[in-house]
mmCIF file of C-alpha atoms in Angstrom:
data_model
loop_
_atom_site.group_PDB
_atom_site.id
_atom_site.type_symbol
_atom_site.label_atom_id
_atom_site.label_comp_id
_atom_site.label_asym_id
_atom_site.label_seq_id
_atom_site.Cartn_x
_atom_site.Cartn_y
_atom_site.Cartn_z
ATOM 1 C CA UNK A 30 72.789 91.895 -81.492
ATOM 2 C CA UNK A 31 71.035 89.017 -83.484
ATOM 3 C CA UNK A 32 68.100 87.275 -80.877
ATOM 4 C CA UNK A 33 68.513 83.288 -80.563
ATOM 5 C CA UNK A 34 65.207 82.229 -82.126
ATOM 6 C CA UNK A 35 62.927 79.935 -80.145
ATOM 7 C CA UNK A 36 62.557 76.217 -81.002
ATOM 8 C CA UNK A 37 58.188 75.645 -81.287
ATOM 9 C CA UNK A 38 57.336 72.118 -81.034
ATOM 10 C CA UNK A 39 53.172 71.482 -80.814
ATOM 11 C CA UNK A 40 52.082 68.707 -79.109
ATOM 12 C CA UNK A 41 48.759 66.986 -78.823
ATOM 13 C CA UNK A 42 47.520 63.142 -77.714
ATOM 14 C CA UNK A 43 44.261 61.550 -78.915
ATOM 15 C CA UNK A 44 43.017 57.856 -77.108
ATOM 16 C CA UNK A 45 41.144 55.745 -79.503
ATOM 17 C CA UNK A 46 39.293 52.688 -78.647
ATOM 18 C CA UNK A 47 42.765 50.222 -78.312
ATOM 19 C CA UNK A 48 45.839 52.970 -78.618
ATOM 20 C CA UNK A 49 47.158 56.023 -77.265
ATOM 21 C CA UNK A 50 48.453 58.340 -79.884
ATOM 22 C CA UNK A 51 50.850 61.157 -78.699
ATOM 23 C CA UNK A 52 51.996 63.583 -81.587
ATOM 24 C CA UNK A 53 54.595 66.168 -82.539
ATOM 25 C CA UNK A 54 55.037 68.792 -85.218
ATOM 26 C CA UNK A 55 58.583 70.897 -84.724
ATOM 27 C CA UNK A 56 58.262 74.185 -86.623
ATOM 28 C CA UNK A 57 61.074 74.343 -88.169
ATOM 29 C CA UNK A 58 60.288 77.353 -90.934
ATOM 30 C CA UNK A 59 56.795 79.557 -91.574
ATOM 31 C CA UNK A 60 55.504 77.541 -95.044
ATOM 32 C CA UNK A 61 56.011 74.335 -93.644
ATOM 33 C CA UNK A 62 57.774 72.259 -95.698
ATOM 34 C CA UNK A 63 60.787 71.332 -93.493
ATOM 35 C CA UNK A 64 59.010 70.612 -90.269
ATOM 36 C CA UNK A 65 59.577 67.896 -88.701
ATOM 37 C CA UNK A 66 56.062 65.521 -87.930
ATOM 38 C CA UNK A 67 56.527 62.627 -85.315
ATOM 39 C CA UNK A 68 53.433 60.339 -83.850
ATOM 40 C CA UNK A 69 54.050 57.331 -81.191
ATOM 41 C CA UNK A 70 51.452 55.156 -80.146
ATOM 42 C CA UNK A 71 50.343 53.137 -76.826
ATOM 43 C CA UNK A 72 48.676 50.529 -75.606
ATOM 44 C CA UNK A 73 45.621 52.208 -74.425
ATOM 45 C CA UNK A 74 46.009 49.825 -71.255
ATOM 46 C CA UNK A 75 49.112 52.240 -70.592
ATOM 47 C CA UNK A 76 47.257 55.227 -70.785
ATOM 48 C CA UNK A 77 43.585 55.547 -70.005
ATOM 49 C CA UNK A 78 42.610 58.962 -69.326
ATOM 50 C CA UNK A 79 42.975 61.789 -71.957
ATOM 51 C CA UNK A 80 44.892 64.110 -69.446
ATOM 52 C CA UNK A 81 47.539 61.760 -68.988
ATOM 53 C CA UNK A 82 47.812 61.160 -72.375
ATOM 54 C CA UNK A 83 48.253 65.182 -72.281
ATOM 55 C CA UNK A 84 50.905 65.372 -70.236
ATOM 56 C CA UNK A 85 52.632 61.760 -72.021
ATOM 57 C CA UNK A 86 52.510 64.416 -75.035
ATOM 58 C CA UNK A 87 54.073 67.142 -73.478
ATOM 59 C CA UNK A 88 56.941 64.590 -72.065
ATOM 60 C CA UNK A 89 57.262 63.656 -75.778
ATOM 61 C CA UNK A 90 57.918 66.999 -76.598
ATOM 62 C CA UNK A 91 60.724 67.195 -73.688
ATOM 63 C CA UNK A 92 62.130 63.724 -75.168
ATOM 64 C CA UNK A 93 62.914 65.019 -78.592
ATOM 65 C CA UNK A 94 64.504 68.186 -77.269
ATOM 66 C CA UNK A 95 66.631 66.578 -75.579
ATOM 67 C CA UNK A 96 67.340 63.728 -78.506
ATOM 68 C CA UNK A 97 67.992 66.886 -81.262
ATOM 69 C CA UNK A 98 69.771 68.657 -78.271
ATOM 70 C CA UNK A 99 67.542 71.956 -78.799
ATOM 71 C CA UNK A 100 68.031 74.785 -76.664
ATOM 72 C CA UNK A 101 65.712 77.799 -76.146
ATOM 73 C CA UNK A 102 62.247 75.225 -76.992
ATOM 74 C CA UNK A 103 58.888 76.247 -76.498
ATOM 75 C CA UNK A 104 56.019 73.211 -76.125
ATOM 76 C CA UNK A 105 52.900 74.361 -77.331
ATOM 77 C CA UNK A 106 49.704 72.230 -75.790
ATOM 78 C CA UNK A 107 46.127 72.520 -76.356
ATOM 79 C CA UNK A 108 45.540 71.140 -72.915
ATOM 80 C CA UNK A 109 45.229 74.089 -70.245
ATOM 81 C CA UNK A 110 44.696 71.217 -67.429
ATOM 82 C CA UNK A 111 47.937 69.499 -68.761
ATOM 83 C CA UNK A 112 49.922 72.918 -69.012
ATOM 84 C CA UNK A 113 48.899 74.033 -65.514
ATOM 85 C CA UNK A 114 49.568 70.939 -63.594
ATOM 86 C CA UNK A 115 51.992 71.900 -60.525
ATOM 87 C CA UNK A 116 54.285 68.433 -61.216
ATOM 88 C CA UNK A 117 54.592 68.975 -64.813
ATOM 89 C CA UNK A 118 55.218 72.267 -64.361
ATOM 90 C CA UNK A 119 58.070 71.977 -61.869
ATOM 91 C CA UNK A 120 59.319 68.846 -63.948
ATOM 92 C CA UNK A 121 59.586 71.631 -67.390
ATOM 93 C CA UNK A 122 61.650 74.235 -65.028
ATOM 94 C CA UNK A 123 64.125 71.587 -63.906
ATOM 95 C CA UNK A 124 64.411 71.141 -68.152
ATOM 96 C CA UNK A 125 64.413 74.728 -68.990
ATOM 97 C CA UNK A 126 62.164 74.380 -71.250
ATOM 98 C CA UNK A 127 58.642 76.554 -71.299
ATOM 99 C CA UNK A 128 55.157 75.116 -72.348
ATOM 100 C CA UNK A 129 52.213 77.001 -73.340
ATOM 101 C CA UNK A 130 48.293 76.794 -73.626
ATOM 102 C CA UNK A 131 46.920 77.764 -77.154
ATOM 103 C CA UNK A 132 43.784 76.744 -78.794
ATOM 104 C CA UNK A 133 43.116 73.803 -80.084
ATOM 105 C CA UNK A 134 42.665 75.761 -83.282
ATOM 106 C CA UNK A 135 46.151 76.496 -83.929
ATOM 107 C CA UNK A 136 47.693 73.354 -82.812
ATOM 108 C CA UNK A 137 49.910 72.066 -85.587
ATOM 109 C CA UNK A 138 49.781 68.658 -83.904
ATOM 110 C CA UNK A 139 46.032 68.352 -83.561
ATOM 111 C CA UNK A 140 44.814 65.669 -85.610
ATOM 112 C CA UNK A 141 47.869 64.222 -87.308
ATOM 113 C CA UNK A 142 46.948 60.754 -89.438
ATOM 114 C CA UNK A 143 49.965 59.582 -90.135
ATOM 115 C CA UNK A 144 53.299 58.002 -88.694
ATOM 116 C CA UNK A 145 56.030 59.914 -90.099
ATOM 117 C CA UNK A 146 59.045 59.364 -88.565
ATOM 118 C CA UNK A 147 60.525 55.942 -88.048
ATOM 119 C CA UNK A 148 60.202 55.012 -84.445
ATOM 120 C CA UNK A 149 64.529 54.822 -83.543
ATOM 121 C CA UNK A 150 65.565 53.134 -80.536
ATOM 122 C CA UNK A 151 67.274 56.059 -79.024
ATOM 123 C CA UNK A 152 64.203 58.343 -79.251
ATOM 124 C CA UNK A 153 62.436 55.793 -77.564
ATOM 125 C CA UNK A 154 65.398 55.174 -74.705
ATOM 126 C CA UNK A 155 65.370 59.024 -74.052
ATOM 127 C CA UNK A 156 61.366 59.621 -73.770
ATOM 128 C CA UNK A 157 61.532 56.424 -71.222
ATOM 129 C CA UNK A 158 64.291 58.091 -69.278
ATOM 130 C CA UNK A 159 61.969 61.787 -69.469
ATOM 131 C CA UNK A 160 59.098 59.812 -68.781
ATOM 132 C CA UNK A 161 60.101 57.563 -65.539
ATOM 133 C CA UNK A 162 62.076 60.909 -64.642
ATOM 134 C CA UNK A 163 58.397 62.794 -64.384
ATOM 135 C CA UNK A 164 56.707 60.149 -62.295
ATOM 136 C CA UNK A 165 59.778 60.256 -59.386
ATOM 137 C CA UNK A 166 58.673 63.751 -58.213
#
């Protein structure tokens, strides 16, 4: 009986002085090279405190599994406050999808520089919809 292997996507969010930066990494293989690397930026008048951005991160992360229609995804987060929070929690359930604390350390989305994936509409349509979905409950 062959186990269905888990989807990892990392998340992490940064605020710098004028922008918001929420990023992605979605392991895709062990050395690397195929994994997928995703950043979106804000206004930092949207998002002002670095726990929000947190969570805007891990609401990414539900956004593009649901855009690439992944099943069995794990979010991996470097913020414990973030991971714990009752709403967001409750909000991941309701998605079936499972998020995690690990060090900041091993986060694969800690620190990203660059934007490397082209901003598409839909992506954008879907992590609205995730987002405004959230802020209901």
């Amino acid at each position: 009986m062959s186990k269905k292997r888990k989807k990892i996507i990392y998340v992490d969010a940064s605020i710098k002085k004028d922008k918001a930066i929420l990023s992605l990494v979605h392991k895709i293989n062990n050395n690397g090279a195929d994994n997928v690397v995703i950043t979106m930026e804000f206004k930092n008048e949207f998002i002002s405190k670095s726990q929000n951005a947190e969570i805007m991160a891990i609401l990414f992360g539900i956004s593009y599994a649901r855009f690439n229609s992944l099943k069995n995804c794990i979010i991996l987060s470097d913020s414990e406050t973030s991971v714990n929070n009752k709403s967001l929690r409750k909000f991941l359930e309701e998605n079936k999808i499972r998020c995690i604390w690990i060090p900041r350390e091993i986060n694969l989305a800690d620190n990203i520089k660059s934007n490397a994936y082209e901003q598409k509409e839909e992506m954008i349509k879907i992590f609205s919809e995730v987002f405004f979905s959230y802020i209901r409950i």
